[in-house]
Short mmCIF file of C-alpha atoms in Angstrom, two decimals:
data_model
loop_
_atom_site.label_atom_id
_atom_site.label_comp_id
_atom_site.label_asym_id
_atom_site.label_seq_id
_atom_site.Cartn_x
_atom_site.Cartn_y
_atom_site.Cartn_z
CA UNK A 1 129.34 -38.03 126.88
CA UNK A 2 127.73 -37.07 130.20
CA UNK A 3 123.95 -37.38 130.23
CA UNK A 4 121.99 -34.20 130.92
CA UNK A 5 119.65 -33.92 133.90
CA UNK A 6 116.83 -31.50 134.70
CA UNK A 7 118.37 -28.83 136.90
CA UNK A 8 115.31 -28.55 139.15
CA UNK A 9 112.14 -30.38 140.13
CA UNK A 10 110.11 -27.48 138.70
CA UNK A 11 111.93 -27.80 135.36
CA UNK A 12 111.00 -31.47 135.08
CA UNK A 13 107.38 -30.95 136.17
CA UNK A 14 106.87 -28.09 133.71
CA UNK A 15 108.49 -30.08 130.89
CA UNK A 16 106.47 -33.23 131.61
CA UNK A 17 103.28 -31.21 132.11
CA UNK A 18 104.07 -29.31 128.91
CA UNK A 19 104.33 -32.63 127.09
CA UNK A 20 100.94 -33.69 128.43
CA UNK A 21 99.36 -30.28 127.79
CA UNK A 22 98.81 -29.92 124.06
CA UNK A 23 96.22 -30.13 121.32
CA UNK A 24 94.59 -32.88 123.38
CA UNK A 25 93.61 -30.32 126.03
CA UNK A 26 92.77 -27.24 123.98
CA UNK A 27 91.51 -28.78 120.71
CA UNK A 28 90.40 -32.36 121.49
CA UNK A 29 89.09 -32.25 125.09
CA UNK A 30 86.38 -29.57 124.55
CA UNK A 31 84.83 -31.23 121.50
CA UNK A 32 84.97 -34.74 123.02
CA UNK A 33 83.32 -33.34 126.16
CA UNK A 34 80.73 -31.54 124.03
CA UNK A 35 79.80 -34.68 122.09
CA UNK A 36 79.59 -36.80 125.26
CA UNK A 37 77.15 -34.79 127.36
CA UNK A 38 79.41 -32.34 129.17
CA UNK A 39 79.73 -32.73 132.97
CA UNK A 40 79.04 -36.48 133.10
CA UNK A 41 81.90 -37.13 130.67
CA UNK A 42 84.23 -35.09 132.89
CA UNK A 43 83.45 -37.23 135.95
CA UNK A 44 84.27 -40.44 134.05
CA UNK A 45 87.36 -38.82 132.51
CA UNK A 46 88.68 -37.84 135.97
CA UNK A 47 88.28 -41.44 137.15
CA UNK A 48 90.15 -42.67 134.04
CA UNK A 49 92.98 -40.17 134.64
CA UNK A 50 93.37 -41.30 138.26
CA UNK A 51 93.01 -45.08 137.96
CA UNK A 52 94.53 -45.67 134.52
CA UNK A 53 96.60 -42.60 133.68
CA UNK A 54 98.49 -42.25 136.97
CA UNK A 55 99.73 -45.88 137.26
CA UNK A 56 101.06 -45.89 133.68
CA UNK A 57 102.63 -42.45 134.18
CA UNK A 58 104.48 -43.61 137.30
CA UNK A 59 105.57 -46.88 135.67
CA UNK A 60 107.04 -45.07 132.64
CA UNK A 61 108.86 -42.52 134.81
CA UNK A 62 110.35 -45.24 137.06
CA UNK A 63 111.51 -47.23 134.03
CA UNK A 64 113.18 -44.13 132.59
CA UNK A 65 114.94 -43.04 135.77
CA UNK A 66 116.08 -46.54 136.71
CA UNK A 67 117.74 -47.11 133.32
CA UNK A 68 118.66 -43.50 132.37
CA UNK A 69 117.81 -44.49 128.81
CA UNK A 70 115.47 -43.77 125.92
CA UNK A 71 112.48 -46.16 125.47
CA UNK A 72 114.37 -48.76 123.40
CA UNK A 73 117.47 -48.53 125.58
CA UNK A 74 115.37 -48.84 128.74
CA UNK A 75 113.78 -52.14 127.71
CA UNK A 76 117.11 -53.36 126.33
CA UNK A 77 118.84 -52.66 129.65
CA UNK A 78 116.10 -54.29 131.75
CA UNK A 79 115.48 -57.30 129.47
CA UNK A 80 118.40 -57.79 127.10
CA UNK A 81 118.25 -60.58 124.52
CA UNK A 82 114.43 -60.62 124.64
CA UNK A 83 111.78 -59.15 122.32
CA UNK A 84 110.82 -56.50 124.93
CA UNK A 85 112.84 -53.66 123.30
CA UNK A 86 110.25 -53.85 120.49
CA UNK A 87 107.86 -52.14 122.94
CA UNK A 88 110.31 -49.25 123.20
CA UNK A 89 110.64 -49.19 119.41
CA UNK A 90 106.84 -48.95 119.15
CA UNK A 91 106.99 -45.89 121.43
CA UNK A 92 109.64 -44.21 119.29
CA UNK A 93 107.65 -45.00 116.12
CA UNK A 94 104.47 -43.62 117.74
CA UNK A 95 106.13 -40.34 118.66
CA UNK A 96 107.58 -40.08 115.14
CA UNK A 97 104.25 -40.66 113.35
CA UNK A 98 102.12 -38.59 115.75
CA UNK A 99 104.43 -35.59 115.45
CA UNK A 100 104.22 -35.77 111.64
CA UNK A 101 100.48 -34.98 111.59
CA UNK A 102 100.38 -33.18 114.95
CA UNK A 103 102.58 -30.53 113.35
CA UNK A 104 100.08 -30.18 110.50
CA UNK A 105 97.18 -29.42 112.89
CA UNK A 106 99.44 -27.14 114.97
CA UNK A 107 100.28 -25.33 111.73
CA UNK A 108 96.57 -24.72 111.14
CA UNK A 109 96.33 -23.20 114.61
CA UNK A 110 99.42 -21.06 114.08
CA UNK A 111 98.03 -19.71 110.79
CA UNK A 112 94.82 -18.73 112.58
CA UNK A 113 96.77 -16.38 114.88
CA UNK A 114 97.10 -14.14 111.82
CA UNK A 115 93.90 -15.08 110.00
CA UNK A 116 91.81 -14.11 113.04
CA UNK A 117 92.84 -10.46 112.65
CA UNK A 118 90.66 -10.27 109.53
CA UNK A 119 87.63 -12.20 110.80
CA UNK A 120 84.27 -10.41 110.89
CA UNK A 121 80.73 -11.47 111.83
CA UNK A 122 80.05 -11.90 108.10
CA UNK A 123 82.99 -14.30 107.56
CA UNK A 124 82.13 -17.75 106.23
CA UNK A 125 84.15 -19.85 108.71
CA UNK A 126 83.48 -23.32 107.24
CA UNK A 127 84.59 -21.98 103.86
CA UNK A 128 87.71 -20.26 105.34
CA UNK A 129 88.80 -23.46 107.10
CA UNK A 130 88.09 -25.63 104.07
CA UNK A 131 90.01 -23.27 101.78
CA UNK A 132 93.01 -23.28 104.12
CA UNK A 133 93.36 -27.05 104.56
CA UNK A 134 92.64 -27.79 100.88
CA UNK A 135 95.25 -25.37 99.55
CA UNK A 136 98.69 -26.72 98.67
CA UNK A 137 101.19 -24.04 99.70
CA UNK A 138 99.84 -22.47 102.89
CA UNK A 139 99.57 -25.61 105.09
CA UNK A 140 103.05 -26.76 104.01
CA UNK A 141 104.57 -23.40 105.00
CA UNK A 142 102.95 -23.42 108.45
CA UNK A 143 103.78 -27.13 108.97
CA UNK A 144 107.40 -26.25 108.12
CA UNK A 145 107.52 -23.25 110.47
CA UNK A 146 106.12 -25.26 113.36
CA UNK A 147 108.54 -28.15 112.79
CA UNK A 148 111.47 -25.72 112.58
CA UNK A 149 110.58 -24.27 116.00
CA UNK A 150 110.34 -27.80 117.44
CA UNK A 151 113.71 -28.78 115.95
CA UNK A 152 115.41 -25.62 117.22
CA UNK A 153 114.31 -26.27 120.83
CA UNK A 154 115.39 -29.94 120.84
CA UNK A 155 118.69 -29.11 119.13
CA UNK A 156 119.52 -26.75 122.02
CA UNK A 157 119.32 -29.59 124.55
CA UNK A 158 117.39 -30.71 127.61
CA UNK A 159 118.33 -27.78 129.87
CA UNK A 160 119.02 -24.97 127.40
CA UNK A 161 116.22 -26.01 125.06
CA UNK A 162 113.29 -27.85 126.65
CA UNK A 163 113.60 -26.66 130.26
CA UNK A 164 114.31 -23.03 129.38
CA UNK A 165 111.39 -22.84 126.93
CA UNK A 166 108.74 -24.45 129.16
CA UNK A 167 109.64 -22.15 132.06
CA UNK A 168 108.68 -19.24 129.80
CA UNK A 169 105.74 -20.76 127.89
CA UNK A 170 103.83 -22.51 130.68
CA UNK A 171 103.12 -19.35 132.74
CA UNK A 172 102.11 -17.55 129.52
CA UNK A 173 99.76 -20.44 128.70
CA UNK A 174 98.01 -20.18 132.07
CA UNK A 175 97.83 -16.38 131.80
CA UNK A 176 96.13 -16.55 128.40
CA UNK A 177 93.65 -19.22 129.43
CA UNK A 178 92.56 -17.26 132.53
CA UNK A 179 92.06 -14.15 130.39
CA UNK A 180 89.83 -16.15 128.02
CA UNK A 181 87.83 -17.58 130.94
CA UNK A 182 87.13 -14.12 132.38
CA UNK A 183 85.86 -12.95 128.99
CA UNK A 184 83.78 -16.08 128.40
CA UNK A 185 82.00 -16.37 131.77
CA UNK A 186 81.05 -12.68 131.79
CA UNK A 187 79.10 -12.92 128.52
CA UNK A 188 75.30 -12.71 128.59
CA UNK A 189 73.92 -16.24 128.41
CA UNK A 190 77.12 -17.87 129.71
CA UNK A 191 75.19 -19.55 132.57
CA UNK A 192 73.73 -22.17 130.20
CA UNK A 193 77.25 -23.18 129.17
CA UNK A 194 78.39 -23.43 132.79
CA UNK A 195 75.36 -25.59 133.59
CA UNK A 196 76.15 -27.94 130.66
CA UNK A 197 79.77 -28.12 131.81
CA UNK A 198 79.22 -28.51 135.57
CA UNK A 199 75.85 -30.23 136.06
CA UNK A 200 76.05 -33.98 135.30
CA UNK A 201 73.24 -35.50 133.25
CA UNK A 202 73.42 -39.22 134.07
CA UNK A 203 70.97 -40.04 131.29
CA UNK A 204 73.66 -38.94 128.79
CA UNK A 205 75.94 -41.88 129.73
CA UNK A 206 76.57 -44.40 126.97
CA UNK A 207 79.26 -47.03 126.51
CA UNK A 208 80.94 -44.57 124.14
CA UNK A 209 81.28 -42.12 127.05
CA UNK A 210 83.55 -44.59 128.86
CA UNK A 211 85.63 -45.47 125.79
CA UNK A 212 86.11 -41.81 124.87
CA UNK A 213 87.06 -40.90 128.46
CA UNK A 214 89.74 -43.60 128.66
CA UNK A 215 91.02 -42.80 125.16
CA UNK A 216 91.22 -39.08 126.04
CA UNK A 217 93.08 -39.82 129.29
CA UNK A 218 95.61 -41.89 127.34
CA UNK A 219 96.01 -39.36 124.55
CA UNK A 220 96.37 -36.29 126.75
CA UNK A 221 99.04 -37.70 129.10
CA UNK A 222 101.41 -38.71 126.25
CA UNK A 223 101.28 -42.32 127.44
CA UNK A 224 102.52 -45.28 125.41
CA UNK A 225 104.85 -43.23 123.19
CA UNK A 226 107.96 -43.27 125.38
CA UNK A 227 107.85 -39.57 126.29
CA UNK A 228 107.63 -40.13 130.04
CA UNK A 229 110.30 -42.86 129.89
CA UNK A 230 112.59 -40.39 128.11
CA UNK A 231 111.79 -37.44 130.39
CA UNK A 232 112.09 -39.72 133.44
CA UNK A 233 115.58 -40.73 132.29
CA UNK A 234 116.77 -37.15 132.88
CA UNK A 235 115.27 -37.05 136.41
CA UNK A 236 117.65 -36.97 139.40
CA UNK A 237 117.24 -39.57 142.16
CA UNK A 238 116.81 -36.68 144.62
CA UNK A 239 113.37 -35.94 143.10
CA UNK A 240 110.11 -37.72 143.87
CA UNK A 241 108.48 -39.60 141.01
CA UNK A 242 105.17 -39.95 142.89
CA UNK A 243 104.87 -36.21 143.48
CA UNK A 244 106.14 -35.26 140.01
CA UNK A 245 103.62 -37.60 138.35
CA UNK A 246 100.84 -36.16 140.54
CA UNK A 247 101.79 -32.59 139.56
CA UNK A 248 101.81 -33.54 135.85
CA UNK A 249 98.38 -35.12 136.27
CA UNK A 250 97.00 -32.05 138.06
CA UNK A 251 98.44 -29.52 135.58
CA UNK A 252 97.27 -31.50 132.57
CA UNK A 253 93.75 -32.00 133.94
CA UNK A 254 93.56 -28.39 135.11
CA UNK A 255 94.35 -27.02 131.64
CA UNK A 256 91.78 -29.33 130.00
CA UNK A 257 89.10 -28.26 132.50
CA UNK A 258 90.04 -24.57 132.18
CA UNK A 259 89.80 -24.86 128.37
CA UNK A 260 86.19 -25.98 128.87
CA UNK A 261 85.48 -22.94 131.06
CA UNK A 262 86.92 -20.72 128.32
CA UNK A 263 84.92 -22.38 125.52
CA UNK A 264 81.49 -23.66 126.63
CA UNK A 265 80.06 -20.47 128.21
CA UNK A 266 80.95 -18.57 125.02
CA UNK A 267 79.51 -21.26 122.73
CA UNK A 268 76.19 -21.31 124.65
CA UNK A 269 76.08 -17.50 124.97
CA UNK A 270 75.85 -17.25 121.19
CA UNK A 271 73.52 -20.21 120.73
CA UNK A 272 76.01 -22.47 118.93
CA UNK A 273 76.33 -26.27 119.13
CA UNK A 274 78.78 -27.62 121.76
CA UNK A 275 78.70 -31.00 119.98
CA UNK A 276 80.07 -29.64 116.70
CA UNK A 277 83.04 -32.03 116.85
CA UNK A 278 86.59 -31.23 115.66
CA UNK A 279 85.28 -28.11 113.89
CA UNK A 280 84.63 -26.52 117.30
CA UNK A 281 88.11 -24.97 117.32
CA UNK A 282 88.46 -23.77 113.73
CA UNK A 283 84.84 -23.06 112.75
CA UNK A 284 82.62 -22.55 115.82
CA UNK A 285 85.01 -20.61 118.07
CA UNK A 286 86.10 -18.05 115.44
CA UNK A 287 82.38 -17.35 114.89
CA UNK A 288 82.00 -16.85 118.67
CA UNK A 289 84.96 -14.46 118.87
CA UNK A 290 83.61 -12.18 116.11
CA UNK A 291 80.47 -11.58 118.18
CA UNK A 292 82.42 -10.51 121.29
CA UNK A 293 83.71 -7.03 122.11
CA UNK A 294 87.46 -7.05 121.22
CA UNK A 295 86.83 -10.36 119.45
CA UNK A 296 89.92 -10.16 117.23
CA UNK A 297 92.16 -9.82 120.29
CA UNK A 298 90.58 -12.81 122.06
CA UNK A 299 90.70 -14.88 118.88
CA UNK A 300 94.39 -14.07 118.45
CA UNK A 301 95.31 -15.03 122.02
CA UNK A 302 93.24 -18.24 121.83
CA UNK A 303 95.16 -19.46 118.78
CA UNK A 304 98.40 -18.31 120.41
CA UNK A 305 97.42 -20.52 123.38
CA UNK A 306 96.75 -23.43 121.02
CA UNK A 307 100.17 -22.99 119.38
CA UNK A 308 102.05 -22.77 122.71
CA UNK A 309 100.31 -25.91 123.99
CA UNK A 310 101.11 -27.73 120.74
CA UNK A 311 104.79 -26.70 120.88
CA UNK A 312 105.32 -27.92 124.47
CA UNK A 313 104.01 -31.33 123.35
CA UNK A 314 105.77 -31.51 119.99
CA UNK A 315 109.21 -30.98 121.56
CA UNK A 316 108.62 -34.01 123.82
CA UNK A 317 107.75 -36.22 120.83
CA UNK A 318 110.86 -35.20 118.89
CA UNK A 319 112.97 -35.66 122.04
CA UNK A 320 111.97 -39.36 122.17
CA UNK A 321 113.32 -39.94 118.66
CA UNK A 322 116.45 -37.81 119.19
CA UNK A 323 117.27 -39.39 122.59
CA UNK A 324 117.21 -42.83 120.94
CA UNK A 325 119.82 -41.79 118.35
CA UNK A 326 121.96 -39.93 120.90
CA UNK A 327 121.90 -42.80 123.44
CA UNK A 328 122.16 -45.81 121.15
CA UNK A 329 124.31 -44.50 118.30
CA UNK A 330 126.16 -41.55 119.91
CA UNK A 331 124.79 -39.10 117.37
CA UNK A 332 125.36 -35.41 117.87
CA UNK A 333 122.15 -33.90 119.31
CA UNK A 334 121.88 -31.12 116.71
CA UNK A 335 122.47 -33.55 113.84
CA UNK A 336 119.83 -35.96 115.19
CA UNK A 337 117.34 -33.11 115.78
CA UNK A 338 117.59 -31.57 112.33
CA UNK A 339 117.75 -34.85 110.41
CA UNK A 340 114.82 -36.48 112.24
CA UNK A 341 112.85 -33.23 112.26
CA UNK A 342 113.18 -32.91 108.48
CA UNK A 343 112.22 -36.56 107.99
CA UNK A 344 109.14 -36.11 110.20
CA UNK A 345 108.24 -32.99 108.20
CA UNK A 346 108.19 -35.05 104.98
CA UNK A 347 106.21 -37.89 106.58
CA UNK A 348 103.63 -35.21 107.47
CA UNK A 349 103.12 -34.21 103.82
CA UNK A 350 100.59 -36.99 102.93
CA UNK A 351 98.11 -36.10 105.77
CA UNK A 352 98.61 -32.43 104.91
CA UNK A 353 97.64 -33.14 101.28
CA UNK A 354 94.72 -35.35 102.35
CA UNK A 355 92.34 -32.44 101.75
CA UNK A 356 93.76 -31.52 98.32
CA UNK A 357 95.98 -33.78 96.17
CA UNK A 358 95.19 -36.92 98.20
CA UNK A 359 91.52 -36.13 98.84
CA UNK A 360 90.44 -39.35 97.10
CA UNK A 361 92.31 -41.48 99.67
CA UNK A 362 89.99 -43.64 101.76
CA UNK A 363 90.83 -46.17 104.47
CA UNK A 364 87.79 -47.50 106.33
CA UNK A 365 86.06 -44.21 105.58
CA UNK A 366 88.97 -42.10 106.88
CA UNK A 367 91.18 -39.51 105.15
CA UNK A 368 95.00 -39.63 105.41
CA UNK A 369 95.30 -37.59 108.62
CA UNK A 370 92.55 -39.56 110.37
CA UNK A 371 94.22 -42.79 109.24
CA UNK A 372 97.56 -41.74 110.79
CA UNK A 373 95.65 -40.74 113.93
CA UNK A 374 93.66 -43.98 114.08
CA UNK A 375 96.70 -46.26 113.83
CA UNK A 376 98.68 -44.33 116.45
CA UNK A 377 95.91 -43.56 118.96
CA UNK A 378 93.77 -46.66 118.54
CA UNK A 379 96.53 -49.27 118.11
CA UNK A 380 100.11 -48.08 118.78
CA UNK A 381 99.60 -46.08 122.01
CA UNK A 382 97.21 -48.53 123.74
CA UNK A 383 99.44 -51.45 122.77
CA UNK A 384 102.48 -49.62 124.14
CA UNK A 385 100.62 -48.79 127.35
CA UNK A 386 99.38 -52.37 127.84
CA UNK A 387 102.80 -53.93 127.24
CA UNK A 388 104.60 -51.36 129.41
CA UNK A 389 102.15 -52.09 132.26
CA UNK A 390 102.72 -55.83 131.87
CA UNK A 391 106.49 -55.40 131.70
CA UNK A 392 106.77 -53.12 134.75
CA UNK A 393 104.10 -55.02 136.69
CA UNK A 394 105.16 -58.61 135.96
CA UNK A 395 108.62 -58.76 134.31
CA UNK A 396 110.60 -56.07 136.11
CA UNK A 397 108.13 -56.39 138.99
CA UNK A 398 105.76 -53.88 140.54
CA UNK A 399 107.75 -54.15 143.83
CA UNK A 400 110.84 -52.78 142.07
CA UNK A 401 108.82 -50.03 140.41
CA UNK A 402 107.25 -49.09 143.77
CA UNK A 403 110.69 -48.98 145.42
CA UNK A 404 111.99 -46.64 142.68
CA UNK A 405 108.89 -44.44 142.76
CA UNK A 406 108.90 -44.10 146.57
CA UNK A 407 112.48 -42.77 146.77
CA UNK A 408 112.50 -39.34 148.45
CA UNK A 409 108.71 -39.17 148.23
CA UNK A 410 106.47 -37.57 150.86
CA UNK A 411 103.70 -40.06 150.01
CA UNK A 412 104.16 -43.70 149.06
CA UNK A 413 102.38 -45.92 146.57
CA UNK A 414 101.85 -49.62 147.24
CA UNK A 415 99.41 -52.49 146.77
CA UNK A 416 96.68 -50.44 145.04
CA UNK A 417 99.20 -49.21 142.44
CA UNK A 418 100.41 -52.79 141.98
CA UNK A 419 96.87 -54.14 141.52
CA UNK A 420 95.96 -51.41 139.02
CA UNK A 421 99.19 -51.74 137.04
CA UNK A 422 99.27 -55.55 136.85
CA UNK A 423 95.61 -56.29 136.16
CA UNK A 424 93.12 -53.42 135.92
CA UNK A 425 95.01 -51.10 133.55
CA UNK A 426 96.01 -53.73 130.92
CA UNK A 427 92.51 -55.27 130.93
CA UNK A 428 90.69 -51.91 130.66
CA UNK A 429 92.96 -50.51 127.94
CA UNK A 430 92.85 -53.77 125.94
CA UNK A 431 89.05 -53.79 126.11
CA UNK A 432 88.80 -50.17 124.92
CA UNK A 433 91.34 -50.78 122.15
CA UNK A 434 89.45 -53.81 120.82
CA UNK A 435 86.13 -51.96 121.07
CA UNK A 436 87.49 -48.98 119.10
CA UNK A 437 88.95 -51.28 116.42
CA UNK A 438 85.65 -53.17 116.16
CA UNK A 439 83.71 -49.90 115.85
CA UNK A 440 85.95 -48.67 113.06
CA UNK A 441 86.00 -51.81 110.93
CA UNK A 442 82.36 -52.84 111.43
#
């Protein structure tokens, strides 16, 4: 069976950027920024994206294109009869587990598209959110709808499914976010939010600022879970990896920064707390929207934005799992998509019930969803990123990766990339991983 390829450079960039742009940008980035002092966090985050995110992104793309395989197949082809394919298996497992609870949170966002139509200034938003996530039926229905959409796209294929969808959704995503920014920055009192977001306060720097910035950079770029290896495997040799990776980095960072422009001016304009944590999206922002002219409309399009961003990421996670079965076991794509999608749906039931039937569950002070998230984002992804960097930098060799990345590229990478990939990236990510584990268990 002939392997599919992206039919254009734009198709690949939009798909890879769509994978990177997700809940991490619209849901996670604003509240992490808010709890870490605003502008100063952004400066450190940008450094993390450039010096840690970019080298790993390039290394994963080169590994994928060189082998034309899924994560397990890629390591198997480059280092057969060694334990290295386990790194690829860890990536596939990470994508599988992350999608199971990612779909749950995306389902919350999708439900809010419709809930927001009935919000008023008198609505009790903490109670509304709590009632939704602690009910049994509603979250399961929305989790199921979101997973079905993800399965349908992947079942249609790389070109007819992923590429066709992102070419439609990505422009819509940017259109919605610009509309929200215009509304937010024109509110009375928005200047305080812009100041918080743009004016660095160096006294706000803590060690946690650095760990959160590196963790966010890792999470938002879909690194360590085999997505960029898989997407890179469909990339033609005529295209430039260096430029494509740079575009993905720019698009992903741009959406995260734009989300801040849409959120912080509005939060400050109505005197609410920018450091309200994960509840910023489902509790604080709905309260903000009800106080705006045409608030229901802006609330609806915000949660539509959240859903679109989540969908462009979820399809990349399912593609990793499906590509493995198609490549290694010659499964039919539709069969692999529907079977794995249904299995992931069921694995997502425990975190979904963590606020109702399984509310007594406790692991190191975390509920079921946070436990899934902690294992994947604090252990699986960093481990995958560290080992991939070591493999590409030392086993396959950074010279070979550089040669692959520089093909048909208008700008070349070299010794700085090699130094970062072989030494700086593994050391920094390992340090952050151990620090996060220590913080959780201590």
